[in-house]
CSV table of C-alpha atoms in Angstrom, one decimal:
chain,number,residue,atom,x,y,z
P,24,MET,CA,-14.9,-0.6,-65.6
P,25,LEU,CA,-17.2,2.7,-64.0
P,26,VAL,CA,-17.1,3.1,-60.2
P,27,THR,CA,-20.6,4.2,-60.5
P,28,ASP,CA,-21.4,0.5,-62.0
P,29,LEU,CA,-19.5,-1.2,-59.5
P,30,LEU,CA,-22.0,-2.9,-56.7
P,31,TYR,CA,-20.1,-5.2,-54.8
P,32,ILE,CA,-17.0,-7.5,-54.4
P,33,GLU,CA,-16.7,-10.7,-52.3
P,34,ALA,CA,-13.5,-12.0,-51.5
P,35,VAL,CA,-12.7,-15.4,-52.4
P,36,GLY,CA,-9.2,-16.9,-51.3
P,37,ASN,CA,-7.1,-14.9,-52.9
P,38,TYR,CA,-9.4,-14.2,-55.3
P,39,VAL,CA,-12.2,-11.4,-55.5
P,40,LYS,CA,-15.3,-11.3,-57.2
P,41,VAL,CA,-16.6,-8.1,-58.5
P,42,TYR,CA,-20.1,-7.5,-58.8
P,43,GLN,CA,-21.3,-5.0,-61.7
P,44,LEU,CA,-23.7,-3.4,-63.8
P,45,ARG,CA,-23.3,-3.8,-67.6
P,46,ASP,CA,-25.8,-3.3,-70.1
P,47,GLY,CA,-28.4,-3.6,-67.5
P,48,ARG,CA,-27.6,-6.9,-66.1
P,49,VAL,CA,-25.5,-7.9,-63.1
P,50,ARG,CA,-22.2,-9.6,-64.0
P,51,ASN,CA,-19.2,-10.8,-62.1
P,52,ASP,CA,-15.7,-11.1,-62.7
P,53,MET,CA,-12.7,-12.9,-60.8
P,54,LEU,CA,-9.7,-11.1,-60.4
P,55,ARG,CA,-6.7,-12.7,-58.8
P,56,ALA,CA,-5.9,-10.1,-56.1
P,57,THR,CA,-7.2,-9.8,-52.1
P,58,SER,CA,-9.7,-7.4,-51.0
P,59,LYS,CA,-7.1,-5.6,-49.5
P,60,GLN,CA,-5.3,-4.6,-52.3
P,61,ILE,CA,-8.5,-3.9,-54.1
P,62,GLU,CA,-9.8,-1.9,-51.5
P,63,HIS,CA,-6.4,0.0,-51.3
P,64,GLU,CA,-7.3,0.9,-55.3
P,65,LEU,CA,-10.7,2.2,-54.6
P,66,ALA,CA,-9.4,4.7,-51.8
P,67,GLY,CA,-9.7,7.3,-53.7
P,68,PHE,CA,-14.1,6.5,-53.7
P,69,PRO,CA,-15.5,7.2,-50.6
P,70,MET,CA,-18.3,5.7,-51.2
P,71,ILE,CA,-16.5,2.2,-51.7
P,72,VAL,CA,-16.3,0.9,-48.2
P,73,ARG,CA,-15.3,-2.5,-46.5
P,74,CYS,CA,-18.9,-3.7,-44.3
P,75,HIS,CA,-17.5,-7.2,-43.3
P,76,ARG,CA,-14.1,-9.3,-43.8
P,77,ALA,CA,-15.1,-10.7,-46.7
P,78,PHE,CA,-17.3,-8.0,-48.6
P,79,LEU,CA,-16.6,-4.3,-49.8
P,80,VAL,CA,-19.7,-2.6,-51.3
P,81,ASN,CA,-20.5,0.5,-53.2
P,82,LEU,CA,-23.0,2.2,-50.7
P,83,GLN,CA,-24.3,4.6,-53.7
P,84,GLN,CA,-25.6,0.8,-55.1
P,85,VAL,CA,-27.6,0.0,-51.9
P,86,GLU,CA,-31.3,0.3,-52.2
P,87,ARG,CA,-32.2,-0.5,-48.3
P,88,ILE,CA,-31.0,-1.5,-45.1
P,89,VAL,CA,-32.1,-3.9,-43.2
P,90,SER,CA,-31.5,-4.3,-39.3
P,91,LYS,CA,-32.7,-6.6,-36.7
P,92,SER,CA,-31.8,-8.1,-33.6
P,93,GLY,CA,-28.4,-6.3,-33.7
P,94,SER,CA,-27.6,-7.5,-37.0
P,95,MET,CA,-27.4,-5.1,-40.1
P,96,GLN,CA,-27.4,-6.1,-44.1
P,97,LEU,CA,-27.4,-4.0,-46.8
P,98,TYR,CA,-29.8,-4.4,-49.8
P,99,ILE,CA,-28.2,-4.0,-53.4
P,100,LYS,CA,-29.9,-2.7,-56.0
P,101,HIS,CA,-30.2,-4.6,-59.4
P,102,SER,CA,-28.9,-7.9,-57.4
P,103,HIS,CA,-31.3,-8.7,-55.1
P,104,GLU,CA,-28.2,-9.6,-52.5
P,105,TYR,CA,-28.4,-9.3,-48.8
P,106,ILE,CA,-24.7,-8.0,-47.7
P,107,PRO,CA,-23.7,-8.5,-44.3
P,108,VAL,CA,-22.2,-5.3,-42.0
P,109,SER,CA,-20.0,-6.6,-38.9
P,110,ARG,CA,-20.2,-5.1,-35.8
P,111,SER,CA,-16.7,-3.3,-36.1
P,112,ASN,CA,-17.7,-1.8,-39.3
P,113,MET,CA,-21.3,-0.9,-38.7
P,114,ALA,CA,-20.0,3.0,-37.7
P,115,LYS,CA,-18.2,3.1,-40.1
P,116,VAL,CA,-20.8,2.2,-43.2
P,117,LYS,CA,-23.3,4.3,-40.8
P,118,ASP,CA,-21.1,7.7,-41.0
P,119,VAL,CA,-20.7,7.5,-45.0
P,120,ILE,CA,-24.2,6.7,-45.7
P,121,LYS,CA,-25.1,10.1,-43.8
P,122,GLY,CA,-22.0,11.8,-45.9
P,123,LEU,CA,-23.5,11.1,-49.4
């Protein structure tokens, strides 16, 4: 898996669903790992950030940021999904976006 093809990762109990672009289509795989473990493994890639307790997102795959009434969501290219950003992670996400 190439990190550039990674869209986002969703925590599902003791598993994670990894959404990635393969052959121009969005695919997902279930892995037996926690999001904390995956976050630790991807620590060397600053564009991969935790935006919510259940989501890690590749900020290079964000098409736009939707902000309304104090909440923020990231619109992911190719998957057309909106990923929530928790209030506690908003500042970190904004800082990383500025640095890209």
